[in-house]
Short mmCIF file of C-alpha atoms and ligand atoms in Angstrom, two decimals:
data_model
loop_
_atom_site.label_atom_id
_atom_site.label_comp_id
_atom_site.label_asym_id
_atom_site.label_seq_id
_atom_site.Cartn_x
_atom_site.Cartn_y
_atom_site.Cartn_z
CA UNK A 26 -21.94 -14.15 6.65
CA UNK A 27 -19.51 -12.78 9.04
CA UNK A 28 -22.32 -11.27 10.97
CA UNK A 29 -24.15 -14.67 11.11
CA UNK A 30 -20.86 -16.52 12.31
CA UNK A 31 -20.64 -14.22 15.38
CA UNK A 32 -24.43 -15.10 16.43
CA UNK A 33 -23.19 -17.54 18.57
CA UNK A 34 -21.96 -14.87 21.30
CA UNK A 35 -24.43 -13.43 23.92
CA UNK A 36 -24.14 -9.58 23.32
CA UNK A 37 -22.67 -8.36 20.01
CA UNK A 38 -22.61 -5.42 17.86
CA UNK A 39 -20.91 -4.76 14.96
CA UNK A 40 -19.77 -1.69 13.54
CA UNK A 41 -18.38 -1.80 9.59
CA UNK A 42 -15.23 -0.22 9.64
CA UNK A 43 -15.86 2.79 6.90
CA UNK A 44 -12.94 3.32 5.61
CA UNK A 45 -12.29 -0.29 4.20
CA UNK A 46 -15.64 0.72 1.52
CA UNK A 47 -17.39 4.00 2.66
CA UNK A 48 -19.54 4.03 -0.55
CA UNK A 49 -22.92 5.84 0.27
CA UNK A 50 -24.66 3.11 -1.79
CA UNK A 51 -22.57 -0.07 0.48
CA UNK A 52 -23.47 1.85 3.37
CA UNK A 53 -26.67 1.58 2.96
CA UNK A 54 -26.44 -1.79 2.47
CA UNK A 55 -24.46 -2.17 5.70
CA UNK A 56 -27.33 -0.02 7.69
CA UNK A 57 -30.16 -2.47 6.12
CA UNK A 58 -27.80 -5.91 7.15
CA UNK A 59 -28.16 -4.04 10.79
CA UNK A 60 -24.18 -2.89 11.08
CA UNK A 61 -23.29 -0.11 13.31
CA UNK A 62 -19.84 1.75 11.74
CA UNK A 63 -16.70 1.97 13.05
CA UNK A 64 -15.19 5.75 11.46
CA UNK A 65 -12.00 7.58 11.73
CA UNK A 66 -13.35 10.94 10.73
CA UNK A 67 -15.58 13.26 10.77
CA UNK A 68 -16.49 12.93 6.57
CA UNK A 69 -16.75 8.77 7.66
CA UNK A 70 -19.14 9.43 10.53
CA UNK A 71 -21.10 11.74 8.41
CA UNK A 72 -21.50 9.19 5.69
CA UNK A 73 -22.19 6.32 8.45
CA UNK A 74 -25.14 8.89 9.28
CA UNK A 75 -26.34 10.09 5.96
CA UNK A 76 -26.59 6.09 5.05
CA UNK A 77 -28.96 5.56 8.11
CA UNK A 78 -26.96 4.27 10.44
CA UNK A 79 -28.05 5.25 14.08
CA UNK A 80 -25.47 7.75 15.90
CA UNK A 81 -25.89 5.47 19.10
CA UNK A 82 -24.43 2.51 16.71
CA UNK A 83 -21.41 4.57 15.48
CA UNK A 84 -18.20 4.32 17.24
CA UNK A 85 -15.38 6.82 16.96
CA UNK A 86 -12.04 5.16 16.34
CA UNK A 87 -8.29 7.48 14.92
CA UNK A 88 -5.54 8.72 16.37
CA UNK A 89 -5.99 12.19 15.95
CA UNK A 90 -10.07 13.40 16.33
CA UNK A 91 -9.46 17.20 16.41
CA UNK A 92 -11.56 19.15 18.55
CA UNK A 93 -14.01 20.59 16.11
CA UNK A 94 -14.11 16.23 14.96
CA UNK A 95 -15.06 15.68 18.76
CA UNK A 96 -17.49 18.32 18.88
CA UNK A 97 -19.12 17.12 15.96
CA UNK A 98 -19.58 13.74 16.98
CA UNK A 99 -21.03 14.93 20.64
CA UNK A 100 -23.48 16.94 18.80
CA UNK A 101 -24.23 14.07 16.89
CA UNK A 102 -24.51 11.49 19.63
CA UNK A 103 -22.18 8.60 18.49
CA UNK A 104 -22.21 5.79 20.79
CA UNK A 105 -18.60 5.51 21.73
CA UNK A 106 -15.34 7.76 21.69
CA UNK A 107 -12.33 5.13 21.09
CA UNK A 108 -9.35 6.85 23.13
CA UNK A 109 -5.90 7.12 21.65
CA UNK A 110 -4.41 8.85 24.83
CA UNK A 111 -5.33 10.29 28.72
CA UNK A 112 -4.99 13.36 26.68
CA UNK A 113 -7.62 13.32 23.97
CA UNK A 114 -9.94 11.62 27.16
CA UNK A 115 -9.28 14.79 28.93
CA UNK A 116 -10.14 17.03 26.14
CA UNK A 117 -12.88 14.93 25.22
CA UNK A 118 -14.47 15.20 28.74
CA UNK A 119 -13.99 18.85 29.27
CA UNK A 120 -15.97 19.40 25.61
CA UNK A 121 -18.98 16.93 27.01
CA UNK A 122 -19.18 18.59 30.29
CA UNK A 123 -19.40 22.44 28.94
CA UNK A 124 -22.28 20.73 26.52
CA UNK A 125 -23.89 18.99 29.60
CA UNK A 126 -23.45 16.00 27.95
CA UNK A 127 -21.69 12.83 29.40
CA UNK A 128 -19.53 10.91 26.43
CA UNK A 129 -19.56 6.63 26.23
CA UNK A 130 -15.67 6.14 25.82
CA UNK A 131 -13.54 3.00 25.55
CA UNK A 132 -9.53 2.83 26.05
CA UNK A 133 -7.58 1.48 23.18
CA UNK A 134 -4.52 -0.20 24.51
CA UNK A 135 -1.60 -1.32 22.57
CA UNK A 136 -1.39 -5.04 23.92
CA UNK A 137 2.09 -5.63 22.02
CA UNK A 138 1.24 -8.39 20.16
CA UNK A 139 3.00 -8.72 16.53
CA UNK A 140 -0.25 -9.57 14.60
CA UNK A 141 2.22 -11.32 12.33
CA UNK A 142 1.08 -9.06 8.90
CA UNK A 143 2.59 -6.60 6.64
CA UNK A 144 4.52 -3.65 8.62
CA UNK A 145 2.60 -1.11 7.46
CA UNK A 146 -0.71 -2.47 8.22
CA UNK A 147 0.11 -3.75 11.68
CA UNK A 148 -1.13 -1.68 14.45
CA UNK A 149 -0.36 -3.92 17.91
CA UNK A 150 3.12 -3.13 18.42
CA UNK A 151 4.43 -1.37 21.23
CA UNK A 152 6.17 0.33 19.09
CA UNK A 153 3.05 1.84 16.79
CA UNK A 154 1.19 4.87 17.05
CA UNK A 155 -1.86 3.52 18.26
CA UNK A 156 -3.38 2.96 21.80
CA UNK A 157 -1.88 3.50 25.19
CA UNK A 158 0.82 1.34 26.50
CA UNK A 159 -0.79 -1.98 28.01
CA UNK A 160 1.08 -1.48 31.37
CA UNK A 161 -0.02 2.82 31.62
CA UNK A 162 -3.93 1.51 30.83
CA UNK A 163 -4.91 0.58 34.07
CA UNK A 164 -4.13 3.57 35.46
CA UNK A 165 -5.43 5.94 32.86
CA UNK A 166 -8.90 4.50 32.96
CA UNK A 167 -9.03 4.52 36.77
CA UNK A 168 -7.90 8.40 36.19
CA UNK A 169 -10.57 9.13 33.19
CA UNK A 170 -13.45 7.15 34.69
CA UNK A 171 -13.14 10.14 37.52
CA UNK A 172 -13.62 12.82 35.27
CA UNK A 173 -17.06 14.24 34.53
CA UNK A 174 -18.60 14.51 30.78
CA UNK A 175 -16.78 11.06 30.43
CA UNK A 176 -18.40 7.49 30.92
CA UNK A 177 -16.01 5.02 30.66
CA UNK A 178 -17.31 1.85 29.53
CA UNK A 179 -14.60 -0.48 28.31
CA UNK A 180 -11.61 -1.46 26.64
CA UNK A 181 -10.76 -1.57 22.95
CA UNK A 182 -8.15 -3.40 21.15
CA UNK A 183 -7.22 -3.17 17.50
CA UNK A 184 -3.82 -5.19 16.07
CA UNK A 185 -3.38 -5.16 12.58
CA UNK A 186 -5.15 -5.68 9.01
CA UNK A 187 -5.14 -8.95 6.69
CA UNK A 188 -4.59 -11.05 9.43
CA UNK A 189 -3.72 -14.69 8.46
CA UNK A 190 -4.05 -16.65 11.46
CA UNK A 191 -6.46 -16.49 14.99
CA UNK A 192 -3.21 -17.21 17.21
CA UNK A 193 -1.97 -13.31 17.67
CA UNK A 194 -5.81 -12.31 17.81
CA UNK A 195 -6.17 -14.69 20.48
CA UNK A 196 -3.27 -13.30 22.46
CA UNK A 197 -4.33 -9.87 22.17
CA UNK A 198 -7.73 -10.57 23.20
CA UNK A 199 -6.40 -12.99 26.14
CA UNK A 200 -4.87 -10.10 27.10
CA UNK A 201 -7.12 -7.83 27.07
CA UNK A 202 -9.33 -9.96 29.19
CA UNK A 203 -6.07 -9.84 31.94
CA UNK A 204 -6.32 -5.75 31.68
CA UNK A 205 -10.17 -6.24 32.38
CA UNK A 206 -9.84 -8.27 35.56
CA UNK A 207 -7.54 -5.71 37.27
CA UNK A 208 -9.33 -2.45 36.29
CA UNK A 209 -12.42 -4.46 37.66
CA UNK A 210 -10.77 -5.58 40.67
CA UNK A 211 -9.86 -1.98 41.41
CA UNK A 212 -13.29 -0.83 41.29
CA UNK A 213 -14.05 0.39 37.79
CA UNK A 214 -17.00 -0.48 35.56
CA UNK A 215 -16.61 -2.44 31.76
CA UNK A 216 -19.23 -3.38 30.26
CA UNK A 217 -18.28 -3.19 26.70
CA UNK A 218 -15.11 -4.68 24.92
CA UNK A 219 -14.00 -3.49 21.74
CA UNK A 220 -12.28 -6.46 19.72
CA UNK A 221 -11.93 -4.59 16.43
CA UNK A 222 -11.24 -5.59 13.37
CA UNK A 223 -7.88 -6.69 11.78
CA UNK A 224 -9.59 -10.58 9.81
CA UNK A 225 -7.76 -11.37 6.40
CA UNK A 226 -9.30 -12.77 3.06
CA UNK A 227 -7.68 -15.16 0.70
CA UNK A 228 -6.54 -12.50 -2.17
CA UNK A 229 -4.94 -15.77 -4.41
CA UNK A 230 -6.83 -18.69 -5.14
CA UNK A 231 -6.05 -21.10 -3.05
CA UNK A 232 -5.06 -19.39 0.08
CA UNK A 233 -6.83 -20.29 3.09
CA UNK A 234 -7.77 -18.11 5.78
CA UNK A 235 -9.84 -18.40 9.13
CA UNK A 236 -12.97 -18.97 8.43
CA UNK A 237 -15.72 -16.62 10.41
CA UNK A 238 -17.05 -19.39 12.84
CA UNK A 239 -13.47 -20.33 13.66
CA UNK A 240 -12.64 -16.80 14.41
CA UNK A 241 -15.93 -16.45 16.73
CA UNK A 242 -15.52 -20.01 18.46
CA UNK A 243 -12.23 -18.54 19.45
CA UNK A 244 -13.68 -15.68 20.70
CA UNK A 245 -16.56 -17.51 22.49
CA UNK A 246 -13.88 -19.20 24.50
CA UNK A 247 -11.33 -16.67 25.02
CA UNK A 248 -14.35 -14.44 26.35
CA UNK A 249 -16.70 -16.99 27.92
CA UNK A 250 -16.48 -15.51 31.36
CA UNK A 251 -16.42 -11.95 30.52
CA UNK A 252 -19.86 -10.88 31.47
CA UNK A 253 -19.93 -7.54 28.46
CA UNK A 254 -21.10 -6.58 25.20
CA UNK A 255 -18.64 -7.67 22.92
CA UNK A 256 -17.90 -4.78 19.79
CA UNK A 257 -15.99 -5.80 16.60
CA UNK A 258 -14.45 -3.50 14.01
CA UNK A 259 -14.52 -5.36 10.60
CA UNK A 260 -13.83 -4.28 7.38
CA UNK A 261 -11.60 -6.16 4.62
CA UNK A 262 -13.59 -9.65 6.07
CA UNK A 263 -16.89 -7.87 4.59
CA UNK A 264 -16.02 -5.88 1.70
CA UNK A 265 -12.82 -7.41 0.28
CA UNK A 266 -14.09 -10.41 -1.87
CA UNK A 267 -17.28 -8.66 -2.91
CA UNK A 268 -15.37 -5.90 -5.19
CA UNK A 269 -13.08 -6.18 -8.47
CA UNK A 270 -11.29 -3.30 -10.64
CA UNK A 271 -12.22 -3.57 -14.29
CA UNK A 272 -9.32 -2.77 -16.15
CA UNK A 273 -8.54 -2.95 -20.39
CA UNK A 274 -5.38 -3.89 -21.82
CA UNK A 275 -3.56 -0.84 -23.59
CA UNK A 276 -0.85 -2.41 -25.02
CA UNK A 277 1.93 -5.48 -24.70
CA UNK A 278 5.47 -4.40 -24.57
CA UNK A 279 8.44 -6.65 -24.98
CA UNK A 280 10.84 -7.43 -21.95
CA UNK A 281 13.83 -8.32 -21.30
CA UNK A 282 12.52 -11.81 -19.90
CA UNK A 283 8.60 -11.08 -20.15
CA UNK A 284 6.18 -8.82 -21.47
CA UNK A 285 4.66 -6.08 -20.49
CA UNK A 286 0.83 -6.02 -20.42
CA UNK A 287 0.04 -2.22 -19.57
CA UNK A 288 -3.42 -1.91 -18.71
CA UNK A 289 -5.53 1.71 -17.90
CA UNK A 290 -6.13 0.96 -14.03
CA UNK A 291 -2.90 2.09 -11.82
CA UNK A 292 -1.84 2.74 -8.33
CA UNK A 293 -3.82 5.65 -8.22
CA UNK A 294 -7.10 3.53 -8.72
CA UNK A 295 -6.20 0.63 -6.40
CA UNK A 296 -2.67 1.14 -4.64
CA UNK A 297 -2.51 -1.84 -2.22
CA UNK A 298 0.18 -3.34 -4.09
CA UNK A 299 2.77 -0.30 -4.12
CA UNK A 300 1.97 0.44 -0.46
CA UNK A 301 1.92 -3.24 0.81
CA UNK A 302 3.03 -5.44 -1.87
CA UNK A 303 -0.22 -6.87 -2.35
CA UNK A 304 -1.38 -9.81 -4.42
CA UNK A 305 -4.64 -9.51 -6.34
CA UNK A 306 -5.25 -11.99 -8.68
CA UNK A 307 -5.57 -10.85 -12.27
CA UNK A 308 -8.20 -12.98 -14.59
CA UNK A 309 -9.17 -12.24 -18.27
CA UNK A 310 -12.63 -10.90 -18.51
CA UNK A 311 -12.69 -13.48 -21.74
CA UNK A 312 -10.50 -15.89 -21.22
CA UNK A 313 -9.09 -17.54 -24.43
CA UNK A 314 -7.54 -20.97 -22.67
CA UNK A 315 -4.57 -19.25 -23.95
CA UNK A 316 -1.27 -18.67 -20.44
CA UNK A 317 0.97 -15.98 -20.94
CA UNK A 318 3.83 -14.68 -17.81
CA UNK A 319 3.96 -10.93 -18.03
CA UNK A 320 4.61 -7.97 -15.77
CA UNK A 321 1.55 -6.38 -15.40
CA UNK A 322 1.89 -2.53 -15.17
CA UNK A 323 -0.15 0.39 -15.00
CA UNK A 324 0.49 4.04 -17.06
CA UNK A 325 1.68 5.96 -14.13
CA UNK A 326 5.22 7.18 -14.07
CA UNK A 327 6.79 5.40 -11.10
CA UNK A 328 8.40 2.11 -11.13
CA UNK A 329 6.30 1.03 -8.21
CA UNK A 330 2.80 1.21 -9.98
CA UNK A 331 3.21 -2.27 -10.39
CA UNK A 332 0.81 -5.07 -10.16
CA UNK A 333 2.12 -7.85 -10.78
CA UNK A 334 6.22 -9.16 -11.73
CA UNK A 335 6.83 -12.57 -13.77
CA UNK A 336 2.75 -13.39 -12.97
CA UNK A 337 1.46 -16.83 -14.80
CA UNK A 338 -2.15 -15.20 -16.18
CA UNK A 339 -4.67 -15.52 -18.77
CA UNK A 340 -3.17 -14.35 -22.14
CA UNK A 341 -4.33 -10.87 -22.94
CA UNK A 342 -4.11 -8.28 -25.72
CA UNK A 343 -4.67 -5.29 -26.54
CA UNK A 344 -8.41 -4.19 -26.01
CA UNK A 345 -8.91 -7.23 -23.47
CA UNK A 346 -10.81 -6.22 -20.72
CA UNK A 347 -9.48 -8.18 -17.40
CA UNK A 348 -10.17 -7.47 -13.74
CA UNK A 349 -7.88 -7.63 -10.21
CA UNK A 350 -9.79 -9.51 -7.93
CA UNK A 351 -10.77 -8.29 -4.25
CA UNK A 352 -10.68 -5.04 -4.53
CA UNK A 353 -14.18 -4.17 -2.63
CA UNK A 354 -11.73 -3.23 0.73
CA UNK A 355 -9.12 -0.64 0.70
CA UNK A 356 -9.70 -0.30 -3.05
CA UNK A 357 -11.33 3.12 -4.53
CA UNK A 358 -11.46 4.24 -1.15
CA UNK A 359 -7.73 4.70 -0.99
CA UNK A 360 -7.75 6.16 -5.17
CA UNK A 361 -6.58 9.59 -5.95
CA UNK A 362 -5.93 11.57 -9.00
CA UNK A 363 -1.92 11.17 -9.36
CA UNK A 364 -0.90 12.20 -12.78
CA UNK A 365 -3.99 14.10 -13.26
CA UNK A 366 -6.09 11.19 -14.20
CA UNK A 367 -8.96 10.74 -13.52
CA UNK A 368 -10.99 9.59 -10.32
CA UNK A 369 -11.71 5.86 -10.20
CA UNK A 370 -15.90 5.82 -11.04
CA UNK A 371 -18.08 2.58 -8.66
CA UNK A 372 -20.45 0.34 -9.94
CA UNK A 373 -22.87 -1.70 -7.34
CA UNK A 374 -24.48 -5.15 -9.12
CA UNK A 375 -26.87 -6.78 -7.71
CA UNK A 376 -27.57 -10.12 -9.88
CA UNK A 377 -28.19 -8.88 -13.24
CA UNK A 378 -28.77 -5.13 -11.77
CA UNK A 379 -26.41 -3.02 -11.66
CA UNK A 380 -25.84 0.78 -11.17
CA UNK A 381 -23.16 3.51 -11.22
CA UNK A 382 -22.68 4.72 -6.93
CA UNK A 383 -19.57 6.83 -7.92
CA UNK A 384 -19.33 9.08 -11.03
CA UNK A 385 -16.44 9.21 -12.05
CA UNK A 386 -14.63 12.32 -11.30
CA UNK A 387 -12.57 13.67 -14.29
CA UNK A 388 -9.19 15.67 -14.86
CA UNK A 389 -11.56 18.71 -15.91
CA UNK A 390 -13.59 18.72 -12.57
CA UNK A 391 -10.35 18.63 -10.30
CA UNK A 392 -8.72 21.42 -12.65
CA UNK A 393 -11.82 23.82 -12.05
CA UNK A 394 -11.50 23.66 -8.31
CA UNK A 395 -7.50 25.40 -8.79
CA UNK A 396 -7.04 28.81 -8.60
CA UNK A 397 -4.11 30.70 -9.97
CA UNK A 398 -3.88 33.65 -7.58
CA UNK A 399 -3.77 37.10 -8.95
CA UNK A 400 -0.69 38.15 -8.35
CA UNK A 401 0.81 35.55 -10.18
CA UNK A 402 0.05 36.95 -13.53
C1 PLP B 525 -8.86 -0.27 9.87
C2 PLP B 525 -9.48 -0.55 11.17
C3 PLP B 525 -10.41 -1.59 11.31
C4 PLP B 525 -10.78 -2.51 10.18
O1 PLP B 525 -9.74 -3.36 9.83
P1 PLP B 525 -9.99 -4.59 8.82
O2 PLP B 525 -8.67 -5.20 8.69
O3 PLP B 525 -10.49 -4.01 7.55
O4 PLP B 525 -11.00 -5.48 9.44
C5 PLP B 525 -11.02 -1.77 12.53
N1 PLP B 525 -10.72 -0.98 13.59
C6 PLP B 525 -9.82 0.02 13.50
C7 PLP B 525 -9.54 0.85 14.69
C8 PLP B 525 -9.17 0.26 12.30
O5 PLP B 525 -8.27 1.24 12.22
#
């Protein structure tokens, strides 16, 4: 859907940002629907890989490749370096040249735009981590398009996740398109422009969010004289809506204004809504007709694994399976094993197929891999 939307623009590709679902299985499924992938490691890029997706259609995105990460992905041949800094440019053009190889590298910049999202999942501010300061940019590319091993190709711009509105997008990309002009005017080649990723989905019914052809009529105008291969960077806008956690009810406890309903999924299995305060809608897998308001909690021992606080849902009880809606982005990617539980199992279904991609990954397995050293006992 997304993909189609964006066939309105001359030159396009589109790398699936991995770490929003980096399933093996949805990978696949990403390499078949044509995707390149946008990863932030070296275990993303060799999933991207090991699902089929070409090297030349993987692009190389994170603040902090390590060299032996770098290496890799030169050995590899990934299609484009994303640089954080003049620094990691420098490093990653010395590593090319002693290979004899020559590296495809973009320039994230920071444009300082607030994308107007949650503060941990915004990524445009001048004050973030990520990208070089817009004003520095210029400068740095005219300095690492000299170096040899290193082929600068473009720009790259990446402001935040869930976005809710096209207007901060539009500003970043506006001024990106500034940053292009003058690097161009002073003699230096782009012929590629990363937009990245950063488009939100409704996660309650009845939200409304850009759709896809607004966002790429907005980019067809904001880039109609750019004369480049246009890259985006999506993940959530692909994967969010097309996942949910199946959960069971364990019990009902009384509140002091509403219940409790405590069900066996936590933060460990899906922890947008302790790190972000997220919303996903909860629905009975059976709904009775019946409303109850409840707190709806998971089994881990911290106040914040928390779903859901004075929440108007389907009445539930004990036994009841239910599942939190839009979970395929940033869902069982992001689980662990807090509290020694066990690791969140994946189910793909395909109409009225369906298969297990993920065992899951019990207390048992996790306890084999420790070691008590000898000198302990
Ligand atoms: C996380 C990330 C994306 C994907 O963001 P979505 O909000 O899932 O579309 C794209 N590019 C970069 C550099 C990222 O870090």
């Amino acid at each position: 859907m997304f993909r189609d939307a964006l066939s309105v623009l001359p030159r396009v590709h589109i790398a699936f940002a991995v770490k929003a679902n980096p399933n093996l299985a949805v990978l696949k499924l990403r390499a078949a629907e044509g995707y390149g992938a946008d990863v932030v490691s070296g275990g993303e890029m060799d999933r991207a890989l090991a699902a089929g997706i070409r090297a030349e259609g993987i692009v190389f995105s994170g603040v902090g490749k390590s060299a032996a990460e770098l290496v890799r992905a030169l050995d590899a041949g990934i299609g484009q370096f994303n640089l954080e800094s003049e620094e990691e440019g420098i490093e990653l053009a010395a590593l090319a040249a002693a290979r004899g190889l020559t590296a495809s590298a973009a320039l994230r910049v920071n444009p300082d735009v607030d994308a107007g999202t949650h503060g941990k999942i915004s990524t445009g501010k001048a004050e973030n981590k990520f990208g070089v300061p817009y004003d520095l940019a210029a400068g740095m590319y005219a300095r690492l398009s000299a170096l040899p091993g290193l082929e600068m190709r473009g720009l790259a711009v990446h402001i935040g996740s869930q976005l809710a509105r096209l207007e901060p997008l539009e500003r970043a990309f506006a001024r990106m398109g500034d940053l292009m002009r003058t690097i161009r005017a002073a003699g230096q080649a782009i012929t590629h422009m990363d937009l990245g990723g950063g488009i939100g989905v409704p996660y309650k019914a009845g939200d409304v969010f850009p759709a896809p052809a607004d966002y790429a009529a907005m980019v067809a105008r904001v880039t109609a004289d750019w004369d480049v291969t246009l890259m985006f960077e999506p993940g959530r806008v692909i994967a969010g809506n097309s996942g949910v956690l199946v959960t069971r009810v364990i019990r009902v406890k009384p509140g002091v204004t509403v219940p409790f309903v405590i069900v066996d999924a936590a933060m460990n299995d899906l922890a947008r809504p302790a790190l972000y305060d997220a919303w996903h809608d909860f629905i009975a897998v059976t709904p009775s007709g019946e409303r109850m308001v409840a707190n709806i909690v998971g089994p881990i021992c911290e106040s914040s694994d928390t779903f859901a606080m004075g929440r108007d849902i389907d009445a539930v009880k004990p036994g009841d399976l239910a599942v939190f809606r839009t979970a395929g982005a940033y869902g069982a990617t992001m689980a662990n094993t807090y509290n020694s539980r066990a690791l969140v199992p994946e189910v793909m279904v395909d109409g009225d197929r369906w298969a297990i991609v993920a065992d899951r990954i019990d207390p048992a397995a996790i306890l084999a891999a420790e070691r008590v050293p000898e000198w302990l006992v």
